[in-house]
Amino acid sequence: MGREQWKKILVGSAGNMVEWFDWFVYASFATYFAGAFFPDGNPTAQLMNTAGIFAVGFFMRPVGGWLLGRVGDRKGRKAALTLTVTLMSASAVLIAIAPTYAVAGYGGAVVLLIARLLQGLSVGGEYAASATYLTEASDPSRRGFASSFQYVSMTAGQIVGLGLQIVLQRTLSDDALHSWGWRVPFIIGALGAAIIFYLRRNMLETDVYEESADDAGADQKGTLKALWAHRREAFLVMALTMGGTVAYYTYTTYLTKYLSNSAGLSKETATLVSFCALIVFACIQPLAGRLSDRIGRRPLLITFAVGSTFLTVPIMTMLKHAGSFWPALGLALLALVVVTGYTSINACVKAELFPTGIRALGVALPYAIANALFGGTAEYVALWFKDAGLESGFYWYVAGCAAVSLIVYLTMRETKDIDLNRVADPAPEARPAGVA
């Protein structure tokens, strides 16, 4: 890839990293601020309250997907990406200054809820805008490689968040972290978002989008009517997302809580396990993305689904009894290697299903709906099963979601050779099976 393409990818990825840093630090620091916004009581119940607010953010993602997807298709990928980071910065500021239960009763929880709604709105558009931007900005023969940087940057945001948590755990007392230290990452996130806002204001638009600017039917770009014409592709996006998003959030945002709240590891050890596992996970994304450029997307998706369907129950069961750092790290790495078959390429697979004029909305809305139903609720479902004394039921739930997606992967056709410059429906023989 040329220098200009690398610049587009790096700027897009840097912004994505800050967006997801802000999104994930809520989950990683929830064990410290759960008690700040709700009355004293059962720690699991407090975590369920904060997890519920975390899930509510996901239910704003379809709204963000529709609104910002429309902006991305009508005004450009750059405009959508700039707007998403603005919303994320505002939400980070709100969380950083939110009053505690002791100061304002449930008023602090209301502020927290509003901030998560804004974050959901932002991330609902960020995923599709960045997926579309990274896919369109790359060489056609390296779309899998380029789009893999979406999850590299997403994971990097989480790694930075966990790294900051480790630093704070080692420099502040436990009381200080519960009292005020948890606010630090949200302040940093707001500052980082302000920097990315400047960078995105000066980023370059993709050639694919610019070439479609004067196409006939421009008034239909980014509309629900245009999306309805591609409803089969939209339903395919939802179905292929289902298993991947549940598995991803299980082994990333929920893993630290699971290791400390169920496996009995200290918060510090659980955080370190997640931190180390995610570093390896981020590094292997481009390798898997590049592999998909050679052998296709379907083999990786199928490998993920088979592995997640049959390995989730034993991996989660063994994690609960891991007992120490190294066994927990080994199992976490195994799980994340399996998940890589989905995460490394799902962005480009979805973008490859739609023509340019509806690509951002086509990726955004169905993906956001699937995440609201499955990804955003994964942690809450896990804690519900635990609170009901049926924790192993969650393992089967994750495996079942992967099995549903496996059926989709087995029946869809390869997408890696589709021309992104098409502006009309592809010929029937060029459409993926299942969307004909």
Short mmCIF file of C-alpha atoms in Angstrom, two decimals:
data_model
loop_
_atom_site.label_atom_id
_atom_site.label_comp_id
_atom_site.label_asym_id
_atom_site.label_seq_id
_atom_site.Cartn_x
_atom_site.Cartn_y
_atom_site.Cartn_z
CA MET A 1 0.00 0.00 0.00
CA GLY A 2 1.09 3.54 -0.72
CA ARG A 3 1.99 6.24 1.76
CA GLU A 4 -1.36 8.01 1.36
CA GLN A 5 -3.26 4.81 2.07
CA TRP A 6 -1.18 4.18 5.20
CA LYS A 7 -1.88 7.73 6.36
CA LYS A 8 -5.62 7.20 6.01
CA ILE A 9 -5.42 3.92 7.89
CA LEU A 10 -3.30 5.33 10.71
CA VAL A 11 -5.48 8.41 11.24
CA GLY A 12 -8.65 6.33 11.12
CA SER A 13 -7.20 3.78 13.52
CA ALA A 14 -5.93 6.37 16.00
CA GLY A 15 -9.38 7.88 16.28
CA ASN A 16 -10.93 4.45 16.63
CA MET A 17 -8.52 3.66 19.46
CA VAL A 18 -9.59 6.69 21.49
CA GLU A 19 -13.26 6.00 20.83
CA TRP A 20 -12.96 2.46 22.13
CA PHE A 21 -10.72 3.47 25.02
CA ASP A 22 -13.58 5.63 26.27
CA TRP A 23 -16.10 2.87 25.58
CA PHE A 24 -14.17 0.09 27.32
CA VAL A 25 -12.81 1.89 30.38
CA TYR A 26 -16.37 2.00 31.63
CA ALA A 27 -16.35 -1.81 31.70
CA SER A 28 -12.80 -2.23 33.02
CA PHE A 29 -13.22 0.32 35.86
CA ALA A 30 -16.78 -0.71 36.74
CA THR A 31 -15.55 -2.79 39.69
CA TYR A 32 -14.23 0.43 41.24
CA PHE A 33 -17.11 2.83 40.62
CA ALA A 34 -20.05 0.39 40.88
CA GLY A 35 -20.42 1.26 44.56
CA ALA A 36 -20.14 5.01 43.91
CA PHE A 37 -23.48 5.32 42.10
CA PHE A 38 -25.60 2.73 43.87
CA PRO A 39 -26.40 1.90 47.53
CA ASP A 40 -24.17 -0.47 49.46
CA GLY A 41 -25.13 -4.11 49.17
CA ASN A 42 -24.31 -7.25 47.22
CA PRO A 43 -21.24 -6.55 44.99
CA THR A 44 -22.73 -8.71 42.24
CA ALA A 45 -25.95 -6.67 42.35
CA GLN A 46 -23.94 -3.45 42.06
CA LEU A 47 -22.08 -4.86 39.07
CA MET A 48 -25.40 -5.87 37.53
CA ASN A 49 -26.62 -2.27 37.86
CA THR A 50 -23.52 -0.87 36.13
CA ALA A 51 -23.65 -3.67 33.55
CA GLY A 52 -27.28 -2.75 32.90
CA ILE A 53 -26.25 0.84 32.14
CA PHE A 54 -23.42 -0.56 29.98
CA ALA A 55 -26.04 -2.55 28.04
CA VAL A 56 -28.29 0.52 27.68
CA GLY A 57 -25.45 2.20 25.78
CA PHE A 58 -25.70 -0.60 23.25
CA PHE A 59 -29.38 0.11 22.69
CA MET A 60 -28.46 3.61 21.51
CA ARG A 61 -26.11 2.12 18.96
CA PRO A 62 -28.86 1.43 16.39
CA VAL A 63 -29.87 5.10 16.64
CA GLY A 64 -26.25 6.12 16.21
CA GLY A 65 -25.88 3.61 13.40
CA TRP A 66 -28.83 5.11 11.55
CA LEU A 67 -27.94 8.77 12.20
CA LEU A 68 -24.19 8.61 11.66
CA GLY A 69 -24.44 5.98 8.92
CA ARG A 70 -26.67 8.40 7.05
CA VAL A 71 -24.12 11.18 7.60
CA GLY A 72 -21.32 8.89 6.37
CA ASP A 73 -23.16 8.02 3.15
CA ARG A 74 -24.45 11.51 2.39
CA LYS A 75 -21.69 13.80 3.72
CA GLY A 76 -18.69 11.49 3.63
CA ARG A 77 -16.80 9.11 5.89
CA LYS A 78 -14.70 11.98 7.24
CA ALA A 79 -17.75 13.94 8.42
CA ALA A 80 -19.17 10.91 10.25
CA LEU A 81 -15.85 10.10 11.93
CA THR A 82 -15.45 13.70 13.13
CA LEU A 83 -18.94 13.76 14.62
CA THR A 84 -18.50 10.44 16.44
CA VAL A 85 -15.38 11.57 18.28
CA THR A 86 -17.11 14.81 19.31
CA LEU A 87 -19.93 12.87 20.96
CA MET A 88 -17.48 10.52 22.66
CA SER A 89 -15.50 13.42 24.13
CA ALA A 90 -18.66 14.92 25.61
CA SER A 91 -19.67 11.62 27.20
CA ALA A 92 -16.24 11.11 28.77
CA VAL A 93 -16.45 14.54 30.39
CA LEU A 94 -19.87 13.71 31.86
CA ILE A 95 -18.63 10.49 33.45
CA ALA A 96 -15.54 12.22 34.81
CA ILE A 97 -17.64 14.82 36.68
CA ALA A 98 -20.66 12.65 37.60
CA PRO A 99 -21.64 13.03 41.30
CA THR A 100 -21.67 9.93 43.50
CA TYR A 101 -24.67 8.39 45.27
CA ALA A 102 -23.51 9.92 48.56
CA VAL A 103 -23.62 13.40 47.02
CA ALA A 104 -26.64 13.31 44.71
CA GLY A 105 -28.40 10.01 45.33
CA TYR A 106 -29.45 8.41 42.05
CA GLY A 107 -28.68 11.70 40.26
CA GLY A 108 -25.16 10.45 39.63
CA ALA A 109 -26.51 7.27 38.07
CA VAL A 110 -28.71 9.40 35.81
CA VAL A 111 -25.64 11.37 34.63
CA LEU A 112 -23.86 8.06 34.08
CA LEU A 113 -26.83 6.82 32.05
CA ILE A 114 -26.90 9.96 29.87
CA ALA A 115 -23.17 9.63 29.23
CA ARG A 116 -23.56 5.99 28.21
CA LEU A 117 -26.40 6.94 25.86
CA LEU A 118 -24.12 9.47 24.18
CA GLN A 119 -21.35 6.88 23.99
CA GLY A 120 -23.77 4.40 22.42
CA LEU A 121 -24.78 7.00 19.87
CA SER A 122 -21.14 7.69 19.07
CA VAL A 123 -19.93 4.09 18.87
CA GLY A 124 -23.01 3.11 16.86
CA GLY A 125 -21.67 5.30 14.07
CA GLU A 126 -17.95 4.84 14.76
CA TYR A 127 -17.86 1.14 13.98
CA ALA A 128 -19.45 1.50 10.55
CA ALA A 129 -17.66 4.73 9.65
CA SER A 130 -14.25 3.30 10.53
CA ALA A 131 -15.03 -0.11 8.98
CA THR A 132 -16.12 1.57 5.76
CA TYR A 133 -13.23 4.04 5.79
CA LEU A 134 -10.52 1.44 6.41
CA THR A 135 -11.97 -0.94 3.83
CA GLU A 136 -12.33 1.72 1.13
CA ALA A 137 -8.94 3.31 1.85
CA SER A 138 -6.99 0.12 1.17
CA ASP A 139 -5.70 -1.66 -1.89
CA PRO A 140 -8.36 -4.14 -3.14
CA SER A 141 -5.97 -7.04 -2.63
CA ARG A 142 -5.31 -6.03 0.99
CA ARG A 143 -8.72 -5.09 2.30
CA GLY A 144 -8.65 -7.83 4.91
CA PHE A 145 -5.26 -6.67 6.16
CA ALA A 146 -6.23 -2.97 6.25
CA SER A 147 -9.62 -3.47 7.88
CA SER A 148 -8.06 -5.68 10.57
CA PHE A 149 -6.62 -2.49 12.03
CA GLN A 150 -10.10 -1.66 13.23
CA TYR A 151 -9.83 -4.35 15.88
CA VAL A 152 -6.15 -3.58 16.38
CA SER A 153 -7.14 -0.04 17.32
CA MET A 154 -10.21 -1.16 19.27
CA THR A 155 -8.06 -3.57 21.26
CA ALA A 156 -5.32 -0.98 21.63
CA GLY A 157 -7.87 1.30 23.25
CA GLN A 158 -8.72 -1.43 25.72
CA ILE A 159 -5.03 -2.23 26.30
CA VAL A 160 -4.31 1.42 27.09
CA GLY A 161 -7.27 1.43 29.44
CA LEU A 162 -6.13 -1.74 31.20
CA GLY A 163 -2.53 -0.47 31.27
CA LEU A 164 -3.72 2.71 32.94
CA GLN A 165 -5.70 0.60 35.39
CA ILE A 166 -2.61 -1.41 36.27
CA VAL A 167 -0.62 1.81 36.83
CA LEU A 168 -3.36 3.25 39.04
CA GLN A 169 -3.65 -0.01 40.96
CA ARG A 170 0.06 0.17 41.75
CA THR A 171 0.24 3.88 42.55
CA LEU A 172 -3.03 4.48 44.40
CA SER A 173 -4.56 2.74 47.36
CA ASP A 174 -7.68 0.66 46.90
CA ASP A 175 -9.67 3.28 48.80
CA ALA A 176 -8.38 6.06 46.53
CA LEU A 177 -9.33 4.09 43.42
CA HIS A 178 -12.85 3.57 44.70
CA SER A 179 -13.11 7.16 45.84
CA TRP A 180 -11.75 9.21 42.92
CA GLY A 181 -9.08 7.31 40.98
CA TRP A 182 -11.61 5.74 38.62
CA ARG A 183 -12.31 9.22 37.19
CA VAL A 184 -8.77 9.57 35.80
CA PRO A 185 -9.25 7.44 32.64
CA PHE A 186 -12.35 9.40 31.64
CA ILE A 187 -10.47 12.68 31.93
CA ILE A 188 -7.68 11.24 29.78
CA GLY A 189 -10.24 9.92 27.30
CA ALA A 190 -11.83 13.35 26.91
CA LEU A 191 -8.44 14.94 26.24
CA GLY A 192 -7.53 12.22 23.73
CA ALA A 193 -10.81 12.68 21.90
CA ALA A 194 -10.13 16.41 21.56
CA ILE A 195 -6.79 15.63 19.88
CA ILE A 196 -8.39 13.12 17.51
CA PHE A 197 -11.06 15.67 16.61
CA TYR A 198 -8.29 17.91 15.24
CA LEU A 199 -6.68 15.05 13.31
CA ARG A 200 -9.96 13.93 11.78
CA ARG A 201 -10.81 17.45 10.67
CA ASN A 202 -7.72 17.24 8.45
CA MET A 203 -8.01 13.62 7.29
CA LEU A 204 -8.45 12.63 3.63
CA GLU A 205 -11.69 11.25 2.21
CA THR A 206 -11.57 7.83 0.52
CA ASP A 207 -11.25 7.67 -3.27
CA VAL A 208 -14.11 5.18 -3.49
CA TYR A 209 -16.52 7.63 -1.85
CA GLU A 210 -15.32 10.63 -3.85
CA GLU A 211 -15.75 8.71 -7.11
CA SER A 212 -19.38 8.04 -6.21
CA ALA A 213 -20.18 11.67 -5.27
CA ASP A 214 -21.79 12.52 -8.61
CA ASP A 215 -23.58 9.23 -9.20
CA ALA A 216 -27.22 9.21 -10.17
CA GLY A 217 -29.60 8.68 -7.29
CA ALA A 218 -27.49 10.66 -4.83
CA ASP A 219 -30.67 11.73 -3.02
CA GLN A 220 -31.18 8.10 -1.97
CA LYS A 221 -27.76 7.74 -0.33
CA GLY A 222 -27.89 6.72 3.29
CA THR A 223 -31.68 6.39 3.39
CA LEU A 224 -33.73 3.63 4.99
CA LYS A 225 -35.49 3.18 1.64
CA ALA A 226 -32.16 2.40 -0.01
CA LEU A 227 -31.22 0.09 2.86
CA TRP A 228 -34.53 -1.77 2.48
CA ALA A 229 -33.53 -2.54 -1.07
CA HIS A 230 -30.55 -4.35 0.47
CA ARG A 231 -32.47 -5.90 3.36
CA ARG A 232 -31.12 -9.39 2.70
CA GLU A 233 -27.57 -8.12 3.07
CA ALA A 234 -28.64 -6.29 6.24
CA PHE A 235 -30.10 -9.45 7.76
CA LEU A 236 -26.93 -11.30 6.79
CA VAL A 237 -24.86 -8.72 8.70
CA MET A 238 -27.00 -9.28 11.81
CA ALA A 239 -26.75 -13.06 11.58
CA LEU A 240 -23.00 -13.20 11.00
CA THR A 241 -22.45 -10.70 13.84
CA MET A 242 -24.44 -12.60 16.47
CA GLY A 243 -21.90 -15.23 17.50
CA GLY A 244 -18.85 -13.03 17.02
CA THR A 245 -20.01 -10.14 19.17
CA VAL A 246 -21.09 -12.36 22.08
CA ALA A 247 -17.76 -14.19 22.06
CA TYR A 248 -15.76 -10.97 21.70
CA TYR A 249 -17.39 -9.21 24.64
CA THR A 250 -17.20 -12.36 26.75
CA TYR A 251 -13.43 -12.63 26.39
CA THR A 252 -12.67 -8.91 26.51
CA THR A 253 -14.96 -6.70 28.61
CA TYR A 254 -16.36 -9.49 30.80
CA LEU A 255 -13.16 -11.51 31.25
CA THR A 256 -11.62 -9.33 33.97
CA LYS A 257 -14.82 -9.41 36.06
CA TYR A 258 -15.20 -13.15 35.51
CA LEU A 259 -11.67 -13.85 36.71
CA SER A 260 -12.08 -11.72 39.84
CA ASN A 261 -15.76 -12.30 40.64
CA SER A 262 -16.01 -16.02 39.74
CA ALA A 263 -12.52 -17.51 39.43
CA GLY A 264 -11.31 -15.90 42.68
CA LEU A 265 -8.28 -14.09 41.24
CA SER A 266 -7.38 -10.71 42.68
CA LYS A 267 -8.48 -7.66 40.68
CA GLU A 268 -4.82 -6.90 39.95
CA THR A 269 -4.11 -10.41 38.61
CA ALA A 270 -7.32 -10.49 36.59
CA THR A 271 -6.45 -7.13 35.02
CA LEU A 272 -2.93 -8.30 34.17
CA VAL A 273 -4.27 -11.46 32.50
CA SER A 274 -6.58 -9.41 30.30
CA PHE A 275 -3.84 -6.89 29.53
CA CYS A 276 -1.31 -9.51 28.38
CA ALA A 277 -3.88 -11.53 26.43
CA LEU A 278 -5.14 -8.47 24.59
CA ILE A 279 -1.62 -7.44 23.52
CA VAL A 280 -1.19 -10.79 21.76
CA PHE A 281 -4.73 -10.54 20.38
CA ALA A 282 -4.03 -7.13 18.83
CA CYS A 283 -0.78 -8.34 17.24
CA ILE A 284 -2.36 -11.29 15.43
CA GLN A 285 -5.24 -9.32 13.86
CA PRO A 286 -3.25 -8.11 10.80
CA LEU A 287 -1.81 -11.59 10.29
CA ALA A 288 -5.28 -13.10 10.16
CA GLY A 289 -6.54 -10.25 7.99
CA ARG A 290 -3.73 -10.78 5.51
CA LEU A 291 -4.41 -14.52 5.50
CA SER A 292 -8.01 -13.78 4.51
CA ASP A 293 -6.74 -11.78 1.54
CA ARG A 294 -5.07 -14.96 0.34
CA ILE A 295 -7.51 -17.75 1.20
CA GLY A 296 -10.78 -15.83 1.60
CA ARG A 297 -12.99 -14.63 4.45
CA ARG A 298 -15.17 -17.73 4.89
CA PRO A 299 -12.44 -20.11 6.09
CA LEU A 300 -11.58 -17.77 8.97
CA LEU A 301 -15.21 -17.17 9.91
CA ILE A 302 -15.96 -20.89 9.87
CA THR A 303 -12.88 -21.65 11.99
CA PHE A 304 -14.03 -19.10 14.56
CA ALA A 305 -17.57 -20.44 14.70
CA VAL A 306 -16.54 -24.10 15.00
CA GLY A 307 -14.00 -23.27 17.70
CA SER A 308 -16.39 -21.06 19.66
CA THR A 309 -19.23 -23.57 19.43
CA PHE A 310 -17.22 -26.50 20.76
CA LEU A 311 -14.57 -24.85 22.96
CA THR A 312 -16.48 -22.17 24.87
CA VAL A 313 -17.87 -24.47 27.57
CA PRO A 314 -14.54 -26.19 28.39
CA ILE A 315 -12.57 -22.92 28.22
CA MET A 316 -14.93 -21.04 30.55
CA THR A 317 -15.14 -24.01 32.91
CA MET A 318 -11.35 -24.29 33.15
CA LEU A 319 -10.97 -20.51 33.53
CA LYS A 320 -13.18 -20.63 36.60
CA HIS A 321 -10.75 -23.09 38.18
CA ALA A 322 -7.52 -21.64 36.72
CA GLY A 323 -6.40 -20.42 40.14
CA SER A 324 -3.38 -18.35 39.06
CA PHE A 325 -1.98 -16.06 36.39
CA TRP A 326 -0.39 -18.45 33.89
CA PRO A 327 -3.23 -20.99 33.48
CA ALA A 328 -5.71 -18.12 33.17
CA LEU A 329 -3.53 -16.37 30.57
CA GLY A 330 -3.13 -19.54 28.50
CA LEU A 331 -6.88 -20.16 28.40
CA ALA A 332 -7.63 -16.50 27.63
CA LEU A 333 -5.17 -16.59 24.73
CA LEU A 334 -6.73 -19.75 23.34
CA ALA A 335 -10.15 -18.14 23.44
CA LEU A 336 -8.95 -14.93 21.77
CA VAL A 337 -7.10 -16.81 19.01
CA VAL A 338 -10.41 -18.49 18.17
CA VAL A 339 -12.25 -15.14 18.23
CA THR A 340 -9.64 -13.68 15.84
CA GLY A 341 -11.25 -15.61 12.99
CA TYR A 342 -14.18 -13.21 13.36
CA THR A 343 -12.67 -9.96 14.62
CA SER A 344 -9.87 -9.67 12.07
CA ILE A 345 -12.16 -9.58 9.04
CA ASN A 346 -15.74 -8.89 10.07
CA ALA A 347 -15.42 -5.19 9.19
CA CYS A 348 -14.46 -5.77 5.56
CA VAL A 349 -16.90 -8.66 5.10
CA LYS A 350 -19.80 -6.38 6.03
CA ALA A 351 -18.51 -3.46 3.97
CA GLU A 352 -18.05 -5.75 0.96
CA LEU A 353 -21.76 -6.62 0.98
CA PHE A 354 -23.02 -3.11 0.12
CA PRO A 355 -22.57 -0.57 -2.70
CA THR A 356 -20.92 2.76 -1.88
CA GLY A 357 -24.05 4.88 -1.49
CA ILE A 358 -25.50 2.73 1.28
CA ARG A 359 -22.32 1.12 2.67
CA ALA A 360 -21.98 3.09 5.92
CA LEU A 361 -25.64 2.76 6.88
CA GLY A 362 -25.76 -0.83 5.63
CA VAL A 363 -22.95 -1.79 7.97
CA ALA A 364 -23.97 0.48 10.84
CA LEU A 365 -27.63 -0.19 11.50
CA PRO A 366 -27.85 -4.02 11.32
CA TYR A 367 -24.53 -4.40 13.13
CA ALA A 368 -25.68 -2.03 15.87
CA ILE A 369 -28.95 -3.91 16.27
CA ALA A 370 -27.11 -7.22 16.59
CA ASN A 371 -24.76 -5.69 19.15
CA ALA A 372 -27.65 -4.24 21.14
CA LEU A 373 -29.32 -7.64 21.28
CA PHE A 374 -26.26 -9.82 21.85
CA GLY A 375 -22.94 -8.01 22.43
CA GLY A 376 -24.20 -5.32 24.79
CA THR A 377 -26.19 -7.76 26.87
CA ALA A 378 -23.49 -10.46 27.11
CA GLU A 379 -22.07 -9.21 30.40
CA TYR A 380 -25.50 -8.68 31.93
CA VAL A 381 -26.63 -12.14 30.83
CA ALA A 382 -23.47 -13.64 32.34
CA LEU A 383 -24.07 -11.90 35.67
CA TRP A 384 -27.76 -12.88 35.59
CA PHE A 385 -26.83 -16.53 35.22
CA LYS A 386 -24.31 -16.17 38.06
CA ASP A 387 -26.78 -14.43 40.35
CA ALA A 388 -29.28 -17.21 39.65
CA GLY A 389 -26.71 -19.86 40.59
CA LEU A 390 -26.57 -21.19 37.02
CA GLU A 391 -23.31 -19.67 35.81
CA SER A 392 -22.52 -22.52 33.41
CA GLY A 393 -25.72 -21.67 31.52
CA PHE A 394 -23.95 -18.61 30.14
CA TYR A 395 -21.23 -20.79 28.60
CA TRP A 396 -23.86 -22.69 26.63
CA TYR A 397 -25.50 -19.43 25.61
CA VAL A 398 -22.23 -18.19 24.04
CA ALA A 399 -21.71 -21.52 22.28
CA GLY A 400 -25.27 -21.47 20.98
CA CYS A 401 -24.91 -17.99 19.49
CA ALA A 402 -21.73 -19.12 17.71
CA ALA A 403 -23.56 -22.16 16.35
CA VAL A 404 -26.21 -19.93 14.77
CA SER A 405 -23.53 -17.82 13.07
CA LEU A 406 -21.78 -21.00 11.90
CA ILE A 407 -24.83 -21.86 9.82
CA VAL A 408 -24.61 -18.43 8.17
CA TYR A 409 -20.89 -18.75 7.46
CA LEU A 410 -21.40 -22.17 5.89
CA THR A 411 -24.11 -20.92 3.53
CA MET A 412 -22.69 -17.53 2.48
CA ARG A 413 -20.43 -17.09 -0.54
CA GLU A 414 -16.95 -15.56 -0.56
CA THR A 415 -16.79 -11.72 -0.61
CA LYS A 416 -13.09 -10.86 -0.90
CA ASP A 417 -13.13 -10.29 -4.69
CA ILE A 418 -16.19 -8.00 -4.79
CA ASP A 419 -15.59 -4.60 -6.42
CA LEU A 420 -16.23 -1.79 -3.89
CA ASN A 421 -16.70 0.75 -6.67
CA ARG A 422 -19.97 -0.75 -7.82
CA VAL A 423 -22.89 1.63 -7.21
CA ALA A 424 -25.75 -0.68 -8.15
CA ASP A 425 -26.84 -4.13 -7.09
CA PRO A 426 -24.34 -6.77 -8.17
CA ALA A 427 -25.39 -9.35 -10.67
CA PRO A 428 -27.12 -12.34 -9.06
CA GLU A 429 -24.13 -14.58 -9.61
CA ALA A 430 -21.87 -12.10 -7.81
CA ARG A 431 -24.04 -11.82 -4.70
CA PRO A 432 -23.14 -13.89 -1.66
CA ALA A 433 -25.32 -16.92 -1.19
CA GLY A 434 -28.02 -16.13 1.36
CA VAL A 435 -28.48 -12.60 0.03
CA ALA A 436 -29.63 -13.45 -3.51
#
